PDB file of C-alpha atoms in Angstrom:
ATOM      1  CA  MET A   1     -39.180  36.577  67.462  1.00  0.00           C
ATOM      2  CA  ASN A   2     -37.557  39.920  67.238  1.00  0.00           C
ATOM      3  CA  LEU A   3     -39.007  43.397  67.459  1.00  0.00           C
ATOM      4  CA  SER A   4     -39.280  43.957  63.686  1.00  0.00           C
ATOM      5  CA  SER A   5     -41.280  40.738  63.167  1.00  0.00           C
ATOM      6  CA  VAL A   6     -43.657  41.684  65.996  1.00  0.00           C
ATOM      7  CA  LYS A   7     -44.089  45.145  64.458  1.00  0.00           C
ATOM      8  CA  THR A   8     -44.809  43.605  61.040  1.00  0.00           C
ATOM      9  CA  TRP A   9     -47.334  41.211  62.618  1.00  0.00           C
ATOM     10  CA  TRP A  10     -49.017  44.098  64.477  1.00  0.00           C
ATOM     11  CA  GLN A  11     -49.322  46.202  61.318  1.00  0.00           C
ATOM     12  CA  GLY A  12     -50.806  43.213  59.469  1.00  0.00           C
ATOM     13  CA  LEU A  13     -53.753  43.167  61.880  1.00  0.00           C
ATOM     14  CA  ASN A  14     -56.813  45.263  61.171  1.00  0.00           C
ATOM     15  CA  LEU A  15     -57.986  47.847  63.741  1.00  0.00           C
ATOM     16  CA  ARG A  16     -60.569  45.536  65.310  1.00  0.00           C
ATOM     17  CA  GLU A  17     -57.986  42.747  65.833  1.00  0.00           C
ATOM     18  CA  GLN A  18     -55.497  45.228  67.295  1.00  0.00           C
ATOM     19  CA  ARG A  19     -58.104  46.369  69.866  1.00  0.00           C
ATOM     20  CA  LEU A  20     -58.916  42.742  70.674  1.00  0.00           C
ATOM     21  CA  VAL A  21     -55.206  41.954  71.227  1.00  0.00           C
ATOM     22  CA  LEU A  22     -54.864  45.055  73.477  1.00  0.00           C
ATOM     23  CA  VAL A  23     -57.929  44.110  75.541  1.00  0.00           C
ATOM     24  CA  MET A  24     -56.758  40.495  75.886  1.00  0.00           C
ATOM     25  CA  GLY A  25     -53.229  41.605  76.765  1.00  0.00           C
ATOM     26  CA  SER A  26     -54.563  44.002  79.415  1.00  0.00           C
ATOM     27  CA  THR A  27     -56.875  41.335  80.813  1.00  0.00           C
ATOM     28  CA  PHE A  28     -54.034  38.819  80.942  1.00  0.00           C
ATOM     29  CA  SER A  29     -51.734  41.359  82.614  1.00  0.00           C
ATOM     30  CA  ILE A  30     -54.374  42.116  85.270  1.00  0.00           C
ATOM     31  CA  PHE A  31     -54.860  38.372  85.847  1.00  0.00           C
ATOM     32  CA  LEU A  32     -51.109  37.860  86.270  1.00  0.00           C
ATOM     33  CA  LEU A  33     -50.865  40.816  88.649  1.00  0.00           C
ATOM     34  CA  TYR A  34     -53.735  39.464  90.728  1.00  0.00           C
ATOM     35  CA  SER A  35     -52.581  35.848  90.817  1.00  0.00           C
ATOM     36  CA  LEU A  36     -48.872  36.521  91.327  1.00  0.00           C
ATOM     37  CA  LEU A  37     -49.005  39.509  93.696  1.00  0.00           C
ATOM     38  CA  TRP A  38     -52.377  40.447  95.121  1.00  0.00           C
ATOM     39  CA  GLN A  39     -53.731  37.005  96.077  1.00  0.00           C
ATOM     40  CA  PRO A  40     -50.536  35.747  97.814  1.00  0.00           C
ATOM     41  CA  LEU A  41     -50.269  39.016  99.744  1.00  0.00           C
ATOM     42  CA  ASN A  42     -53.869  38.702 100.939  1.00  0.00           C
ATOM     43  CA  GLU A  43     -53.350  35.047 101.922  1.00  0.00           C
ATOM     44  CA  ASN A  44     -50.187  35.904 103.865  1.00  0.00           C
ATOM     45  CA  LEU A  45     -51.996  38.759 105.608  1.00  0.00           C
ATOM     46  CA  ALA A  46     -54.857  36.432 106.608  1.00  0.00           C
ATOM     47  CA  ASN A  47     -52.409  33.784 107.879  1.00  0.00           C
ATOM     48  CA  THR A  48     -50.497  36.412 109.834  1.00  0.00           C
ATOM     49  CA  LYS A  49     -53.721  37.637 111.441  1.00  0.00           C
ATOM     50  CA  LYS A  50     -54.592  34.054 112.457  1.00  0.00           C
ATOM     51  CA  LYS A  51     -51.120  33.526 113.952  1.00  0.00           C
ATOM     52  CA  LEU A  52     -51.350  36.814 115.831  1.00  0.00           C
ATOM     53  CA  ALA A  53     -54.745  35.883 117.256  1.00  0.00           C
ATOM     54  CA  SER A  54     -53.521  32.451 118.384  1.00  0.00           C
ATOM     55  CA  ARG A  55     -50.359  33.898 119.943  1.00  0.00           C
ATOM     56  CA  GLN A  56     -52.397  36.548 121.756  1.00  0.00           C
ATOM     57  CA  ALA A  57     -54.673  33.808 123.084  1.00  0.00           C
ATOM     58  CA  LEU A  58     -51.611  31.843 124.215  1.00  0.00           C
ATOM     59  CA  LEU A  59     -50.186  34.932 125.920  1.00  0.00           C
ATOM     60  CA  THR A  60     -53.473  35.504 127.730  1.00  0.00           C
ATOM     61  CA  TRP A  61     -53.553  31.864 128.845  1.00  0.00           C
ATOM     62  CA  VAL A  62     -49.938  31.983 130.063  1.00  0.00           C
ATOM     63  CA  THR A  63     -50.536  35.254 131.917  1.00  0.00           C
ATOM     64  CA  ASP A  64     -53.673  33.913 133.617  1.00  0.00           C
ATOM     65  CA  ASN A  65     -52.037  30.640 134.594  1.00  0.00           C
ATOM     66  CA  THR A  66     -48.851  32.351 135.780  1.00  0.00           C
ATOM     67  CA  THR A  67     -50.892  34.492 138.122  1.00  0.00           C
ATOM     68  CA  ARG A  68     -52.805  31.435 139.317  1.00  0.00           C
ATOM     69  CA  TYR A  69     -49.566  29.446 139.770  1.00  0.00           C
ATOM     70  CA  GLN A  70     -47.911  32.227 141.733  1.00  0.00           C
ATOM     71  CA  SER A  71     -50.909  32.605 144.029  1.00  0.00           C
ATOM     72  CA  VAL A  72     -50.998  28.850 144.715  1.00  0.00           C
ATOM     73  CA  LYS A  73     -47.238  28.777 145.177  1.00  0.00           C
ATOM     74  CA  SER A  74     -47.260  31.686 147.621  1.00  0.00           C
ATOM     75  CA  THR A  75     -49.968  30.085 149.765  1.00  0.00           C
ATOM     76  CA  SER A  76     -48.453  26.612 149.843  1.00  0.00           C
ATOM     77  CA  GLY A  77     -44.774  27.147 149.060  1.00  0.00           C
ATOM     78  CA  ASN A  78     -43.629  27.723 152.625  1.00  0.00           C
ATOM     79  CA  GLN A  79     -45.499  24.700 153.994  1.00  0.00           C
ATOM     80  CA  LYS A  80     -43.817  22.137 151.736  1.00  0.00           C
ATOM     81  CA  SER A  81     -40.437  21.752 153.288  1.00  0.00           C
ATOM     82  CA  SER A  82     -40.146  20.779 156.902  1.00  0.00           C
ATOM     83  CA  GLY A  83     -36.925  20.243 158.760  1.00  0.00           C
ATOM     84  CA  SER A  84     -33.478  21.586 158.191  1.00  0.00           C
ATOM     85  CA  LEU A  85     -32.087  22.276 154.768  1.00  0.00           C
ATOM     86  CA  SER A  86     -29.524  19.486 155.105  1.00  0.00           C
ATOM     87  CA  SER A  87     -32.145  16.939 156.172  1.00  0.00           C
ATOM     88  CA  ILE A  88     -34.325  17.798 153.176  1.00  0.00           C
ATOM     89  CA  ILE A  89     -31.346  17.478 150.840  1.00  0.00           C
ATOM     90  CA  ASN A  90     -30.262  14.132 152.352  1.00  0.00           C
ATOM     91  CA  ARG A  91     -33.793  12.695 152.303  1.00  0.00           C
ATOM     92  CA  THR A  92     -34.548  13.687 148.719  1.00  0.00           C
ATOM     93  CA  ALA A  93     -31.119  12.698 147.414  1.00  0.00           C
ATOM     94  CA  ASN A  94     -31.567   9.234 148.918  1.00  0.00           C
ATOM     95  CA  GLN A  95     -34.985   8.990 147.273  1.00  0.00           C
ATOM     96  CA  GLN A  96     -33.386   9.792 143.899  1.00  0.00           C
ATOM     97  CA  GLN A  97     -30.481   7.389 144.638  1.00  0.00           C
ATOM     98  CA  LEU A  98     -27.923  10.198 144.503  1.00  0.00           C
ATOM     99  CA  THR A  99     -24.839  10.089 146.713  1.00  0.00           C
ATOM    100  CA  ILE A 100     -23.799  13.376 148.269  1.00  0.00           C
ATOM    101  CA  THR A 101     -20.072  13.539 148.931  1.00  0.00           C
ATOM    102  CA  ARG A 102     -20.007  16.791 150.869  1.00  0.00           C
ATOM    103  CA  MET A 103     -22.355  19.455 152.304  1.00  0.00           C
ATOM    104  CA  GLN A 104     -21.406  22.806 153.713  1.00  0.00           C
ATOM    105  CA  PRO A 105     -23.817  25.344 155.210  1.00  0.00           C
ATOM    106  CA  GLN A 106     -23.307  28.984 154.246  1.00  0.00           C
ATOM    107  CA  GLY A 107     -25.743  31.111 156.237  1.00  0.00           C
ATOM    108  CA  ASP A 108     -29.222  30.413 154.867  1.00  0.00           C
ATOM    109  CA  ASN A 109     -27.736  28.489 151.945  1.00  0.00           C
ATOM    110  CA  LEU A 110     -26.303  25.010 151.639  1.00  0.00           C
ATOM    111  CA  GLN A 111     -23.557  23.969 149.258  1.00  0.00           C
ATOM    112  CA  VAL A 112     -23.632  20.383 148.010  1.00  0.00           C
ATOM    113  CA  TRP A 113     -21.058  18.313 146.095  1.00  0.00           C
ATOM    114  CA  LEU A 114     -21.696  15.067 144.216  1.00  0.00           C
ATOM    115  CA  ASP A 115     -18.870  13.088 142.616  1.00  0.00           C
ATOM    116  CA  SER A 116     -20.985  11.461 139.930  1.00  0.00           C
ATOM    117  CA  ALA A 117     -24.673  11.532 139.089  1.00  0.00           C
ATOM    118  CA  PRO A 118     -26.774  10.667 136.032  1.00  0.00           C
ATOM    119  CA  PHE A 119     -27.728  13.971 134.442  1.00  0.00           C
ATOM    120  CA  THR A 120     -31.420  13.157 134.038  1.00  0.00           C
ATOM    121  CA  GLN A 121     -31.647  11.957 137.637  1.00  0.00           C
ATOM    122  CA  LEU A 122     -30.027  15.212 138.773  1.00  0.00           C
ATOM    123  CA  LEU A 123     -32.618  17.197 136.817  1.00  0.00           C
ATOM    124  CA  PHE A 124     -35.471  15.214 138.357  1.00  0.00           C
ATOM    125  CA  TRP A 125     -34.016  15.821 141.830  1.00  0.00           C
ATOM    126  CA  LEU A 126     -33.620  19.564 141.259  1.00  0.00           C
ATOM    127  CA  GLU A 127     -37.154  19.747 139.871  1.00  0.00           C
ATOM    128  CA  HIS A 128     -38.452  17.920 142.955  1.00  0.00           C
ATOM    129  CA  LEU A 129     -36.563  20.281 145.260  1.00  0.00           C
ATOM    130  CA  ALA A 130     -38.000  23.332 143.519  1.00  0.00           C
ATOM    131  CA  ASN A 131     -41.587  22.162 143.110  1.00  0.00           C
ATOM    132  CA  ASN A 132     -42.146  19.977 146.175  1.00  0.00           C
ATOM    133  CA  GLU A 133     -39.709  21.169 148.814  1.00  0.00           C
ATOM    134  CA  GLY A 134     -39.674  24.914 148.212  1.00  0.00           C
ATOM    135  CA  LEU A 135     -35.928  25.063 147.552  1.00  0.00           C
ATOM    136  CA  GLN A 136     -34.200  27.092 144.878  1.00  0.00           C
ATOM    137  CA  VAL A 137     -30.911  26.583 143.057  1.00  0.00           C
ATOM    138  CA  GLN A 138     -28.823  29.721 143.410  1.00  0.00           C
ATOM    139  CA  ALA A 139     -25.701  28.458 141.655  1.00  0.00           C
ATOM    140  CA  ILE A 140     -24.500  25.249 140.082  1.00  0.00           C
ATOM    141  CA  ASP A 141     -21.142  24.219 138.668  1.00  0.00           C
ATOM    142  CA  LEU A 142     -21.144  21.029 136.566  1.00  0.00           C
ATOM    143  CA  THR A 143     -18.499  19.131 134.651  1.00  0.00           C
ATOM    144  CA  LYS A 144     -18.709  16.065 132.478  1.00  0.00           C
ATOM    145  CA  GLY A 145     -18.567  12.833 134.448  1.00  0.00           C
ATOM    146  CA  ASP A 146     -16.412   9.784 133.832  1.00  0.00           C
ATOM    147  CA  ASN A 147     -19.252   7.806 132.231  1.00  0.00           C
ATOM    148  CA  GLN A 148     -21.550   8.856 129.408  1.00  0.00           C
ATOM    149  CA  GLY A 149     -24.679  10.636 130.670  1.00  0.00           C
ATOM    150  CA  GLU A 150     -23.137  11.438 134.033  1.00  0.00           C
ATOM    151  CA  VAL A 151     -22.023  14.750 135.484  1.00  0.00           C
ATOM    152  CA  ARG A 152     -19.854  15.786 138.390  1.00  0.00           C
ATOM    153  CA  ILE A 153     -21.362  18.515 140.549  1.00  0.00           C
ATOM    154  CA  ARG A 154     -18.525  20.646 141.817  1.00  0.00           C
ATOM    155  CA  ARG A 155     -20.829  23.038 143.615  1.00  0.00           C
ATOM    156  CA  LEU A 156     -24.582  23.226 144.010  1.00  0.00           C
ATOM    157  CA  GLN A 157     -25.848  26.089 146.134  1.00  0.00           C
ATOM    158  CA  LEU A 158     -29.417  25.716 147.408  1.00  0.00           C
ATOM    159  CA  THR A 159     -31.620  28.019 149.473  1.00  0.00           C
ATOM    160  CA  ARG A 160     -35.219  28.200 150.632  1.00  0.00           C
ATOM    161  CA  GLN A 161     -37.562  30.194 148.453  1.00  0.00           C
TER     162      GLN A 161
END
């Protein structure tokens, strides 16, 4: 259909039919505008408000529990580890079946070397040291081990929290 055929069709309609076509065209245009623009925008706005509310609730929960965790940690953190730093490291490494090749004290810190250790076992050990023994990793230098899943710890520097 080209413009001249549409114009001929329009002029062939009587005045009442032309008004009816205009009203229907306007109604259809409003429907398209609503269904293609307005409704999706309102749905996205509602979804965004829900996400914001849930993220604010999560932030509140994290903030409350962080405060609670820090207060529990400060009251019990210093009582967890007993003995010297090297004895704690030796005891916990033996429990995790990790072999320490060298230890060197450096003031309040202790540097530890391991020739080869399974990576997941190393993570469990470090998590245990932090959560149960009150020790903190200050620096760590890892390289890939000889076997798959193993790492070589060139330097692990630990200190009391």
